[in-house]
Coordinates of C-alpha atoms in Angstrom, one line a residue:
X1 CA -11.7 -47.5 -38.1
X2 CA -8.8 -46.4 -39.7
X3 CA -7.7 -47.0 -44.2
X4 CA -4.1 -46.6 -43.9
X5 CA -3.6 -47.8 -47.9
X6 CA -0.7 -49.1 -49.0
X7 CA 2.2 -46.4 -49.3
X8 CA 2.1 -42.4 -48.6
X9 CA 2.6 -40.7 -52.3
X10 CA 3.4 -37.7 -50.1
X11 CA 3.3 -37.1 -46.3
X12 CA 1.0 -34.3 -45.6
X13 CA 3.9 -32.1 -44.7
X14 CA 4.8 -32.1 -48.9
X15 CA 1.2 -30.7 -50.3
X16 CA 0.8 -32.0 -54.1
X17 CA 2.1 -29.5 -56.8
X18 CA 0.5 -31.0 -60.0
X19 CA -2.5 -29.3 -62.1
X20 CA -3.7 -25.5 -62.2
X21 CA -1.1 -22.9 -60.6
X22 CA -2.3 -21.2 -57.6
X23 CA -3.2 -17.7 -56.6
X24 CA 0.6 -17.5 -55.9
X25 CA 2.1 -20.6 -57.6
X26 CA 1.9 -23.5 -55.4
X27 CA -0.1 -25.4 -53.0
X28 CA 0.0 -25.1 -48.9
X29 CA -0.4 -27.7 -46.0
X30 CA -4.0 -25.7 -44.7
X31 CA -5.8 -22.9 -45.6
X32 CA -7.9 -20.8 -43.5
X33 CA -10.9 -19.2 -44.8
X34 CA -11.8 -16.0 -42.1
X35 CA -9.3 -13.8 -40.6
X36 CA -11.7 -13.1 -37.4
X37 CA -11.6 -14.7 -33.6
X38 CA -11.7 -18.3 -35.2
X39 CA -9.2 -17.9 -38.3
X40 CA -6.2 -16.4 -35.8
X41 CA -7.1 -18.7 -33.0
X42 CA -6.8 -21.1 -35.6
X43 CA -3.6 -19.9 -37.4
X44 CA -1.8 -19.8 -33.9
X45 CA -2.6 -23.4 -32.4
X46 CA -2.1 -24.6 -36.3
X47 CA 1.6 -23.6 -36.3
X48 CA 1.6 -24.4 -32.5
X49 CA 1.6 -27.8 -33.1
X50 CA 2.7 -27.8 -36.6
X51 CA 6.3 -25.8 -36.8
X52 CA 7.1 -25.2 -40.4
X53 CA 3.6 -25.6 -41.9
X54 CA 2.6 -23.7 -45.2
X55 CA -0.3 -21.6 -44.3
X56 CA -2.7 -18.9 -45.6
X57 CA -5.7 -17.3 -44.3
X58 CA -7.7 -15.9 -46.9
X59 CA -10.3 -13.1 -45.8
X60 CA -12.8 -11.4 -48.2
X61 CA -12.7 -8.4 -46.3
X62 CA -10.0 -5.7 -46.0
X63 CA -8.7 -5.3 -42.3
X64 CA -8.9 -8.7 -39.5
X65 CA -11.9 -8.7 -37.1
X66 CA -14.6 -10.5 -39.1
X67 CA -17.8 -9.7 -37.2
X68 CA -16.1 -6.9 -35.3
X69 CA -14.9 -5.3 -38.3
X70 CA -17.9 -5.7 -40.4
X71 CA -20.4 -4.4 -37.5
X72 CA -19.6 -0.9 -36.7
X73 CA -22.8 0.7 -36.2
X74 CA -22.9 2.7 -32.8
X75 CA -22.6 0.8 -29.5
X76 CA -21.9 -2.5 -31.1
X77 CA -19.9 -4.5 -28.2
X78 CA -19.8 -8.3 -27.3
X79 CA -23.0 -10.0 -26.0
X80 CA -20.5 -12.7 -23.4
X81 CA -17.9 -12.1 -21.6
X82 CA -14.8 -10.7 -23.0
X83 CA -12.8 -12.9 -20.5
X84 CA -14.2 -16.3 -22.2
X85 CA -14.4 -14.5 -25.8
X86 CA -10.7 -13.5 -25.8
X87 CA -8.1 -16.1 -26.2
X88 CA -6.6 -18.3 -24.2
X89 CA -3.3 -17.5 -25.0
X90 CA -3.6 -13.8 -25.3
X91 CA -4.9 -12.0 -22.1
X92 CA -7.3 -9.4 -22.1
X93 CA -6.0 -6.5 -20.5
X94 CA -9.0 -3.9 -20.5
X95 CA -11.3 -3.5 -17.9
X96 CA -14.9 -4.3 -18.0
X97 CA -17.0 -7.4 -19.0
X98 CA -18.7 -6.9 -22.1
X99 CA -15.7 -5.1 -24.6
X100 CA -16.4 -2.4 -27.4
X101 CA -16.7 -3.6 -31.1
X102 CA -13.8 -1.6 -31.8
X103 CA -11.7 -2.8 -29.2
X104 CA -11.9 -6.7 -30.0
X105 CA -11.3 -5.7 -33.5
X106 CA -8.0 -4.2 -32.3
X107 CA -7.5 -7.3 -30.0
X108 CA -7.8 -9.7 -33.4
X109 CA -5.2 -7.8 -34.9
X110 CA -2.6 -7.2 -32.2
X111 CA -3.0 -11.2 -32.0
X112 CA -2.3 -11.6 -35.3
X113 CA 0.8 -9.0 -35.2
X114 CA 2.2 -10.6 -32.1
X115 CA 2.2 -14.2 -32.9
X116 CA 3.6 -13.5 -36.7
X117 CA -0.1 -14.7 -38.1
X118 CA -0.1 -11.0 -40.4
X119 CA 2.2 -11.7 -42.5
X120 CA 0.2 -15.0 -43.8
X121 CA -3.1 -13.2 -44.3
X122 CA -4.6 -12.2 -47.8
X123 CA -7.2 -9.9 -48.4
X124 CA -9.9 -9.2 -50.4
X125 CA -10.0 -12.8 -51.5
X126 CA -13.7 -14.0 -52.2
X127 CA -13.4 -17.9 -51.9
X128 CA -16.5 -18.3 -53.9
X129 CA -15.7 -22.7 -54.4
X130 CA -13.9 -25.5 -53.0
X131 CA -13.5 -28.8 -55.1
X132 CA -11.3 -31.7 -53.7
X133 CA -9.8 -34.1 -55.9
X134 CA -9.2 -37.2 -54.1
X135 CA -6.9 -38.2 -57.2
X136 CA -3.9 -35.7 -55.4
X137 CA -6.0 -35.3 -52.1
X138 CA -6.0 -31.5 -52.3
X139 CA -8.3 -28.8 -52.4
X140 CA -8.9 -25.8 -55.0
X141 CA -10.3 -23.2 -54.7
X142 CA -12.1 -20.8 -56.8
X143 CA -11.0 -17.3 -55.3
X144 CA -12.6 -13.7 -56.5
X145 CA -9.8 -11.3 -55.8
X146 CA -10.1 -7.6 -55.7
X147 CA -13.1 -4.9 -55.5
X148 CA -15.2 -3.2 -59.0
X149 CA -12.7 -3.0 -61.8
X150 CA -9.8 -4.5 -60.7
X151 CA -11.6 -7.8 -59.8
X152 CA -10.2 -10.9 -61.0
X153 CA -10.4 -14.9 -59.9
X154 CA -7.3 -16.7 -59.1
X155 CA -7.4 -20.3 -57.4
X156 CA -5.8 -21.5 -54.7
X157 CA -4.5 -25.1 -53.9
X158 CA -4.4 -27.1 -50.6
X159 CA -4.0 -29.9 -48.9
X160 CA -6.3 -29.5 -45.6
X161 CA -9.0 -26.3 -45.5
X162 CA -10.6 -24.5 -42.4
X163 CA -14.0 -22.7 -42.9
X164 CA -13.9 -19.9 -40.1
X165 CA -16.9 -17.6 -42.0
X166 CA -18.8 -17.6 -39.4
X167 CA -22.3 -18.8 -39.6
X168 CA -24.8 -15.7 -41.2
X169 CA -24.5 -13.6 -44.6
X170 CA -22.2 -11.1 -44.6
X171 CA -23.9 -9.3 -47.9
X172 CA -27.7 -9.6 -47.1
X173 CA -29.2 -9.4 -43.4
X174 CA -32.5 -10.5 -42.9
X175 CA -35.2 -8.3 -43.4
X176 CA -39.1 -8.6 -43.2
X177 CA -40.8 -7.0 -45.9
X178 CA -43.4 -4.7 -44.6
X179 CA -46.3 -3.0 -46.2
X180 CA -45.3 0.9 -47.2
X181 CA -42.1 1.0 -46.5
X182 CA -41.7 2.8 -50.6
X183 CA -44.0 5.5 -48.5
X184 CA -41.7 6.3 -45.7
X185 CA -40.3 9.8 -46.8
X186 CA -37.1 9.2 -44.1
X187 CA -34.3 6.9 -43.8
X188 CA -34.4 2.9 -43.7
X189 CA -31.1 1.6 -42.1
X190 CA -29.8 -2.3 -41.3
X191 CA -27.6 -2.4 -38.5
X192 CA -25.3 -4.9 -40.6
X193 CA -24.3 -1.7 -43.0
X194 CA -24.6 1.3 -40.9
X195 CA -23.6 4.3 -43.0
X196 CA -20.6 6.0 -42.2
X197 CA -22.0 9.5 -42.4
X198 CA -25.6 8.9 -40.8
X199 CA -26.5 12.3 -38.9
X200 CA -29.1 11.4 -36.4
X201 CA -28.8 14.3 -34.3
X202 CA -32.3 15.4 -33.1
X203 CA -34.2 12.9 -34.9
X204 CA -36.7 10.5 -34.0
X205 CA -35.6 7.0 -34.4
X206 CA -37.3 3.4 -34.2
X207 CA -35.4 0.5 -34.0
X208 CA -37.6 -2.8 -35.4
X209 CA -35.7 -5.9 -32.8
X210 CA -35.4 -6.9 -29.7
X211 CA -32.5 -8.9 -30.1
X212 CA -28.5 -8.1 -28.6
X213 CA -27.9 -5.9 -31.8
X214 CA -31.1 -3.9 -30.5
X215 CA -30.3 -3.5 -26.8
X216 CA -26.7 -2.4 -27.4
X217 CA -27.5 0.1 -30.5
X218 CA -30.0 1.7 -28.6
X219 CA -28.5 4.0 -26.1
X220 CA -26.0 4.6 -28.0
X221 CA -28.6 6.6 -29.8
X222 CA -29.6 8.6 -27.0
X223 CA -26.9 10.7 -27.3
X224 CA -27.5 12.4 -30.3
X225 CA -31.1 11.6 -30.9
X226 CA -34.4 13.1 -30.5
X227 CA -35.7 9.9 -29.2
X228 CA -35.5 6.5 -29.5
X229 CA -38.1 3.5 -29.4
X230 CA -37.4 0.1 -29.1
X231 CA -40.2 -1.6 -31.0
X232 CA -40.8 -5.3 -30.5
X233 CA -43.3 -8.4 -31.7
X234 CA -42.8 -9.8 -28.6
X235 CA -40.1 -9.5 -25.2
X236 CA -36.6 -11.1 -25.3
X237 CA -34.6 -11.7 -21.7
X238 CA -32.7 -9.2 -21.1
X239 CA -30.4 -8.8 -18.1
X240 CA -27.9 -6.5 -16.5
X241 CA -24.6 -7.3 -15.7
X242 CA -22.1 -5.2 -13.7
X243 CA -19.1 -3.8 -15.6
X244 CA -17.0 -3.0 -12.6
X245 CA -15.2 -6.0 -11.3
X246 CA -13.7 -7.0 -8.5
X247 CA -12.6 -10.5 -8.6
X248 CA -10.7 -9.5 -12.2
X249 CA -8.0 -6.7 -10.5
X250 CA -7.0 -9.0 -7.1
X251 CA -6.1 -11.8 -9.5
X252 CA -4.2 -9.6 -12.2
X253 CA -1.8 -8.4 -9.3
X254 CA -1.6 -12.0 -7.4
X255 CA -0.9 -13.8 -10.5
X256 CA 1.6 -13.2 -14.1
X257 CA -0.3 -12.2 -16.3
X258 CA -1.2 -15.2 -18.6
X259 CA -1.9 -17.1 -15.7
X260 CA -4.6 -14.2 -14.2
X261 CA -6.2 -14.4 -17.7
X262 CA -6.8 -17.9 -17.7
X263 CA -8.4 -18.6 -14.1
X264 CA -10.0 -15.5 -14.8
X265 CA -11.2 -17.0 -18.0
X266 CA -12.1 -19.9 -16.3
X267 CA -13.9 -17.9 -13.6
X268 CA -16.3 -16.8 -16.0
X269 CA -16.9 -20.0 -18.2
X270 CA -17.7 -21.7 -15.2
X271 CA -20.3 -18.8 -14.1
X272 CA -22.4 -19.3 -17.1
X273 CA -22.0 -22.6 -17.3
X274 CA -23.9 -22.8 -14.3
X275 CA -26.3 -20.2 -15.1
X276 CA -27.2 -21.8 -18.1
X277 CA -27.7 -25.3 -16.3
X278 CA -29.1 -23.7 -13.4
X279 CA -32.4 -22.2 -15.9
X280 CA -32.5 -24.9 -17.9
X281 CA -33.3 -27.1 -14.6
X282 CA -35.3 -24.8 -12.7
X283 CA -37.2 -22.3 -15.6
X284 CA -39.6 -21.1 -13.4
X285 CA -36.3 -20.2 -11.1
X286 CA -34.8 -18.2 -13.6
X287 CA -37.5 -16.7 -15.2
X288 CA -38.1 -15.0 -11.3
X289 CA -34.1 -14.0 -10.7
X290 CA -34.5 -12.4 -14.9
X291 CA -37.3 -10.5 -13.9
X292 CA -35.9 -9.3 -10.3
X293 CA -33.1 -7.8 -12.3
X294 CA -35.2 -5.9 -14.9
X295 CA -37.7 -4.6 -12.0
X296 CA -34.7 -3.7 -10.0
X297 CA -33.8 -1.3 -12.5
X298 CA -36.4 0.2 -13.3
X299 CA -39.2 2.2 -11.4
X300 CA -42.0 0.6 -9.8
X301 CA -45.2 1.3 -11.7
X302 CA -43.2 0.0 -14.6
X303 CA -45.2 -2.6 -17.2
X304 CA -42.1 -5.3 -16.6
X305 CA -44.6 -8.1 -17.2
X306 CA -45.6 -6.2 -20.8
X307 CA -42.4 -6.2 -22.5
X308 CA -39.7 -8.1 -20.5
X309 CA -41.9 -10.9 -19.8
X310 CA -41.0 -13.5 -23.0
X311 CA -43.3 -16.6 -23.6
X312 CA -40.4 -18.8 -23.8
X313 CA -38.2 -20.3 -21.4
X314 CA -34.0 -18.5 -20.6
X315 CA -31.7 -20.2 -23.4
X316 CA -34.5 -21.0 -25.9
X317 CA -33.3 -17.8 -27.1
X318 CA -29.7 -16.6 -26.3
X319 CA -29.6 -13.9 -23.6
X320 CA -29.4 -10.1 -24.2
X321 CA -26.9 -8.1 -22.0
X322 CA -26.4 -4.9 -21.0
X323 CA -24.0 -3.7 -19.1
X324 CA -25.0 -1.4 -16.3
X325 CA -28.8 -1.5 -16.9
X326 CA -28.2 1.3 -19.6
X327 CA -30.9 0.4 -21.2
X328 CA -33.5 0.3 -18.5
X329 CA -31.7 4.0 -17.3
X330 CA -32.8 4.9 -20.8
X331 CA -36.0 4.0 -20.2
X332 CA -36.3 5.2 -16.8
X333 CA -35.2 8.6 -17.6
X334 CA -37.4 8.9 -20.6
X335 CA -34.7 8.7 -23.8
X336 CA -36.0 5.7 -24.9
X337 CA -39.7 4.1 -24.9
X338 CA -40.5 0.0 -25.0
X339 CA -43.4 -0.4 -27.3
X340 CA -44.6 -4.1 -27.5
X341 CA -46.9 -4.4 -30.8
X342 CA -47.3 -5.8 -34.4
X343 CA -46.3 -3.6 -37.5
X344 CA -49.6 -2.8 -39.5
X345 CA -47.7 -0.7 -42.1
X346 CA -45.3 2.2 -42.8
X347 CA -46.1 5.3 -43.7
X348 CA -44.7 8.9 -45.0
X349 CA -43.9 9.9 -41.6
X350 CA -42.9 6.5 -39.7
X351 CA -44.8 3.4 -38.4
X352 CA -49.0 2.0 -37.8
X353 CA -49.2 -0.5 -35.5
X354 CA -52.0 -3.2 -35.4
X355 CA -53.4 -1.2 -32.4
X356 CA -53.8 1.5 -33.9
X357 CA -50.8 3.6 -32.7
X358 CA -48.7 5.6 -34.6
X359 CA -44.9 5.7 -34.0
X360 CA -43.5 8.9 -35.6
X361 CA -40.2 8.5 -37.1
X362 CA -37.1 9.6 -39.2
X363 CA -35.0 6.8 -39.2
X364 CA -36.3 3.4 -38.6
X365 CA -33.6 0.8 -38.0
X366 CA -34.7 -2.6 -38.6
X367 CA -32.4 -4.8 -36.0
X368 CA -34.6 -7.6 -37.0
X369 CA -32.0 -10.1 -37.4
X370 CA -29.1 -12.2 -39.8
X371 CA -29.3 -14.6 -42.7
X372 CA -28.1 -18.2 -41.6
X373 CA -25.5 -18.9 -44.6
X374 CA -22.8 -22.2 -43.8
X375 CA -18.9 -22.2 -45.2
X376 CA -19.4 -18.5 -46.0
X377 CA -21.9 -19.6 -49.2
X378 CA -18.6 -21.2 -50.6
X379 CA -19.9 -24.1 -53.1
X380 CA -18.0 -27.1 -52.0
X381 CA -17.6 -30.2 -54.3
X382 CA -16.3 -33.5 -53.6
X383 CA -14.8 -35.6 -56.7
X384 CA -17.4 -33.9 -59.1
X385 CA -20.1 -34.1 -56.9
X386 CA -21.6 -30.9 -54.7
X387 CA -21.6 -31.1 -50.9
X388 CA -25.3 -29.5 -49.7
X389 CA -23.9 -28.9 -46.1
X390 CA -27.9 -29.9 -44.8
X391 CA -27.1 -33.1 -46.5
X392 CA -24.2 -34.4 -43.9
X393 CA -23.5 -34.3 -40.1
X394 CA -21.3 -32.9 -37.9
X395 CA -18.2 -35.3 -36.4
X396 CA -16.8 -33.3 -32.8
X397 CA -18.8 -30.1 -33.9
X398 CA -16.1 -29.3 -36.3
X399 CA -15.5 -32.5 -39.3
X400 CA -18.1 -32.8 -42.1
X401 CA -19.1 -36.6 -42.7
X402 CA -17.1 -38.4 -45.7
X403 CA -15.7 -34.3 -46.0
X404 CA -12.1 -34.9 -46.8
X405 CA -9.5 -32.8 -44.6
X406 CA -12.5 -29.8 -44.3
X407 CA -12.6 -28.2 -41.0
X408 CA -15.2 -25.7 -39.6
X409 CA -15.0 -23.7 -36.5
X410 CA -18.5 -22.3 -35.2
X411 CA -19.5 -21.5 -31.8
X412 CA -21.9 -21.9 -28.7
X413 CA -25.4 -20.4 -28.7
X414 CA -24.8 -20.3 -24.6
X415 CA -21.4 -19.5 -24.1
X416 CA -19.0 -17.4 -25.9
X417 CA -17.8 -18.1 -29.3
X418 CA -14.3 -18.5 -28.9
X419 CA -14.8 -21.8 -25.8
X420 CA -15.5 -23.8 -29.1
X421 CA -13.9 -22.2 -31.5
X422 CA -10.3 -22.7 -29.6
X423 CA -11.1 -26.4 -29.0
X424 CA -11.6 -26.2 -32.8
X425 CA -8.4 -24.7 -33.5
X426 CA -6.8 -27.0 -31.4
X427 CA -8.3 -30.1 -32.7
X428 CA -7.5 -29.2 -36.1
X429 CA -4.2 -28.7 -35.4
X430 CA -3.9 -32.0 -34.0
X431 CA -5.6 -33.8 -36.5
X432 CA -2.6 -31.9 -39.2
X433 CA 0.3 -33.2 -36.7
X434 CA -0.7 -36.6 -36.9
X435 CA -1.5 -37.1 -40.4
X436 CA 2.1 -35.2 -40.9
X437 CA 3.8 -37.7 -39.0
X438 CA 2.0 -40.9 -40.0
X439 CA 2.0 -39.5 -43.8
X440 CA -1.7 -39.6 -44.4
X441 CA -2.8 -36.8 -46.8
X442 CA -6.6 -37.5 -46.4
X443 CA -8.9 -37.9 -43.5
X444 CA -12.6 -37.7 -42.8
X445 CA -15.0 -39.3 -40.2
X446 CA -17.0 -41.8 -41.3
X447 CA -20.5 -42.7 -40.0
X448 CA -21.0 -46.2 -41.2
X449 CA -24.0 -48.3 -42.2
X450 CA -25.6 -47.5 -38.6
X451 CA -28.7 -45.4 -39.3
X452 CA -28.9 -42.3 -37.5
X453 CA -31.6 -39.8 -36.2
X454 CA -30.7 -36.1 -37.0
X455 CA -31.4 -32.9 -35.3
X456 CA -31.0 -29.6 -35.8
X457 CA -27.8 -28.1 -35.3
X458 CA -28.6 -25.9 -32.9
X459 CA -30.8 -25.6 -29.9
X460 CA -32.3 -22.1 -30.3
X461 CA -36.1 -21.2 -31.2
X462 CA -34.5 -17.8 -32.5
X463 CA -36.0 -16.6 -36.0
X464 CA -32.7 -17.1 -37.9
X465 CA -33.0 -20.2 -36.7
X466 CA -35.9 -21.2 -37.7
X467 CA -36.1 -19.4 -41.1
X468 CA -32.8 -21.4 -42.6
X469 CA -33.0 -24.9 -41.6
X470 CA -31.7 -26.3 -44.2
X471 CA -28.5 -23.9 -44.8
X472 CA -25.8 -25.5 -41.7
X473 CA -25.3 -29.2 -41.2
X474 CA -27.3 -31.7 -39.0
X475 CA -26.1 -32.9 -35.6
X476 CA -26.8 -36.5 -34.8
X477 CA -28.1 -37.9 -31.6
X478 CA -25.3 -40.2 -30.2
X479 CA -21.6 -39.8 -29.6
X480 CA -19.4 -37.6 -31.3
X481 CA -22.0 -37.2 -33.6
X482 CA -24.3 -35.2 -31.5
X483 CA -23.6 -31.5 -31.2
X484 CA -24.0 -30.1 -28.0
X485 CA -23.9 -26.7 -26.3
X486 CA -22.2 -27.7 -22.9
X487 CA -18.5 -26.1 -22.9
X488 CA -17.9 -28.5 -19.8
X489 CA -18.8 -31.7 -21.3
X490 CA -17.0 -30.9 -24.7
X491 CA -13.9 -29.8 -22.7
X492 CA -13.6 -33.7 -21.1
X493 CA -14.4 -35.1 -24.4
X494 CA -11.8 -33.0 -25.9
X495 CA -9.0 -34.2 -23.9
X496 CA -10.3 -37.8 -23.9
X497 CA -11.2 -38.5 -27.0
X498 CA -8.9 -39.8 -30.0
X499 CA -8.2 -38.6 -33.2
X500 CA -8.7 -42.6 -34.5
X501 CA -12.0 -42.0 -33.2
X502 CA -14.7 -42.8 -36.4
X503 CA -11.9 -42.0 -38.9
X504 CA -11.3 -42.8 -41.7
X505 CA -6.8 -41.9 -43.2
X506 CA -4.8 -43.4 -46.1
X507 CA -2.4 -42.1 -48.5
X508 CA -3.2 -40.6 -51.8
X509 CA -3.6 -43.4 -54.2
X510 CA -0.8 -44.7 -56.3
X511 CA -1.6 -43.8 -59.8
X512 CA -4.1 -45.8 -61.0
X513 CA -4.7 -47.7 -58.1
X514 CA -7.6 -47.6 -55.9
X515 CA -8.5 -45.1 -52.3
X516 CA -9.4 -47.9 -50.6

């Protein structure tokens, strides 16, 4: 249903000016909250649709990129495709199907340059609160600007706001705490803040995880190290995939060039679509073409069975890739060892396992995973009242329930990031244009006085998972309400679906009169 009210104050083109000043004296249309894949994508189909609308994107760290900037230990590269991670819009013109850290980080910012989406960016800005007062139908928020001294708070003020943070802790990855590790005389390291100036040349190294931070940080190693273990609780999927193409050059020369990127874009959403679909039916199936791929690569007599043999079912967990089997060449020519055990303890000079083998070390990496954290830890308030994001569901994957004009963009656990994210982006962007032209300046989904069952959010059995589940929102179990993890289906519903659809619009109240 839609509350249309009596009279538009203001059209949502004309955000509010009364109350507190802002950061930089006066209030904006939207603000986005990330500058990484999701806050550009959603910057450019924003003013896509929108010509003319006050924007900023407000991004705690220094430089665009997000993940790709904050992740800069050795190796790091994208666990998809790049063709389906890049954006639609923008082709990808490298070679290669899984890209370098460094390079989508330059990607992010060309984007950004390109489309004029630079110039709206702010940096260093810490939203650390959001309030929305439904008596202007805007949004503050409570901004730490700055680093050390020179930190101050300002606040910002908004009409309609767009969480692109991602979904983990930027500030604290997720660590086990293990017995003696004040004993170990070396160095401790988290992938998340890889130091600068780490010399690993000729040590031994250990690397705690089994996860895609593990598998592409690990021969990277080799390089410069001693040697390198890959230490694991128990065996992921992981599975090679060819970085030379062939499809990728015949269609760059046949086609222009933003037409090659999106079939081939399409190409490769479609291939793992069906993957996906194809192990989910037929586990038993995929579990035997995973393993044929890992044998394949690695010699004969080889224990496959004892540490790439996982007790779980393909996309329970989210798939490890590796491009070019350079792992399992690690392994084969002897620069790295698979050791499948449980950590007893550390000591002075590395790490006891429960079977009584001793892992000699002087760096141990501990790839054992991320902190879930929703909205970037931002404390969001609604008319004096705080929002616990556990607390409501999801509307399309991307509107908080009775969460007025709040946006958040997050991703597929089976697919790459940006297939949602861009729907996002361009829902958003839609739901701005026709509040602008129907002079709404409040809108949330609405579930009614229907009960519903939730679920979690997400479909995984991973440990970061399982460790948080109360710190993202619930996904129903019917309609737009349910959150799912099929790019196909969400692709249809995208196009068919209406913005009316479980909405709730109207005009900020008259003063003194009533919302609804």
């Amino acid at each position: 249903m839609a509350a249309t009210g009596e009279a538009a104050a203001a059209p949502a083109s004309s955000p509010a000016t009364d109350g507190p000043p802002a950061g930089d004296g006066h209030s904006h249309d939207v603000i986005i909250i990330g500058a990484g894949l999701s806050g550009i994508d959603c910057a450019y189909w924003l003013l896509e649709q929108n010509p003319g609308c006050d924007y900023l994107v407000l991004e705690r760290r220094q430089r665009v990129g997000g993940t790709w900037d904050l992740f800069r230990y050795p190796g790091v590269r994208s666990d998809s495709d790049i063709y389906s991670l890049s954006y639609p819009f923008e082709p990808w013109a490298k070679p290669g199907a899984l890209a370098e850290g460094a390079d989508i980080r330059d990607y992010i910012e060309h984007t950004a340059r390109k489309f004029g989406i630079a110039e709206h960016i702010r940096f260093e800005q810490h939203v650390l609160t959001a309030d929305w007062d439904s008596d202007s139908d805007t949004w503050t928020l409570g901004v730490e600007v700055g680093e050390g001294d020179e930190k101050r708070h300002e606040s910002y003020r908004c009409r309609f706001v767009v969480f692109a943070t991602g979904y983990y802790d930027y500030d604290r990855p997720y660590t086990p705490r293990f017995a003696g590790v004040e004993d170990f005389t070396g160095q401790i390291v988290h992938p998340q803040h890889w130091p600068e100036d780490l010399d690993y040349r000729g040590k031994r190294i250990v690397v705690i995880g089994s996860g895609a931070t593990a598998v592409s940080l690990i021969p990277n190693l080799t390089d410069k190290a001693a040697h390198v273990t890959m230490l694991q609780r128990s065996p992921s999927y992981i599975f090679s995939a060819k970085q030379k193409q062939y499809l990728v050059p015949v269609v760059r020369k046949l086609l222009p060039a933003g037409a090659a990127h999106r079939v081939i874009r399409w190409r490769y959403a479609a291939q793992t679509a069906a993957i996906v679909h194809l192990t989910h039916r037929f586990p038993k199936l995929g579990r035997k073409l995973i393993r044929a791929n890992v044998a394949a690569n690695l010699p004969e007599d080889y224990p496959v069975d004892v540490h790439f043999n996982p007790t779980y079912n393909p996309w329970d967990q989210r798939m490890c890739m590796v491009p070019d089997a350079d792992l399992f060449s690690g392994i084969t020519e002897g620069s790295i060892e698979m050791v499948t055990d449980h950590i007893d303890r550390f000591d002075e000079t590395g790490v006891r396992l429960t079977s009584g083998r001793h892992l000699d070390a002087d760096i141990i990496v501990t790839a054992t995973g991320l902190q879930l954290l929703g909205f970037g830890g931002t404390r969001l308030v609604v008319d004096g009242d705080e929002v616990k994001p556990h607390d409501r569901f999801v509307f399309k994957s991307h509107l908080l329930e009775d969460v007025p004009n709040f946006a958040w963009s997050v991703g597929y656990t089976n697919a790459s990031w940006t297939l949602r994210a861009d729907m996002t982006a361009r829902s958003v962007a839609n739901l701005v244009r026709y509040m602008r032209e129907n002079g709404y300046t409040h809108a949330y989904p609405h579930l009614g006085d229907e009960p519903m069952t939730a679920q979690p959010l997400w479909d995984l059995q991973a440990g970061y998972v399982e460790r948080s589940p109360d710190a993202l929102p619930k996904s129903g179990t019917r309609g737009h309400w349910r959150v799912r993890h099929n790019y196909y289906r969400d692709a249809i519903d995208h196009r068919i679906s209406r913005v009316e659809d479980s909405m709730v619009f109207g005009p900020v109240a008259p003063l003194g009169g009533s919302r609804r």
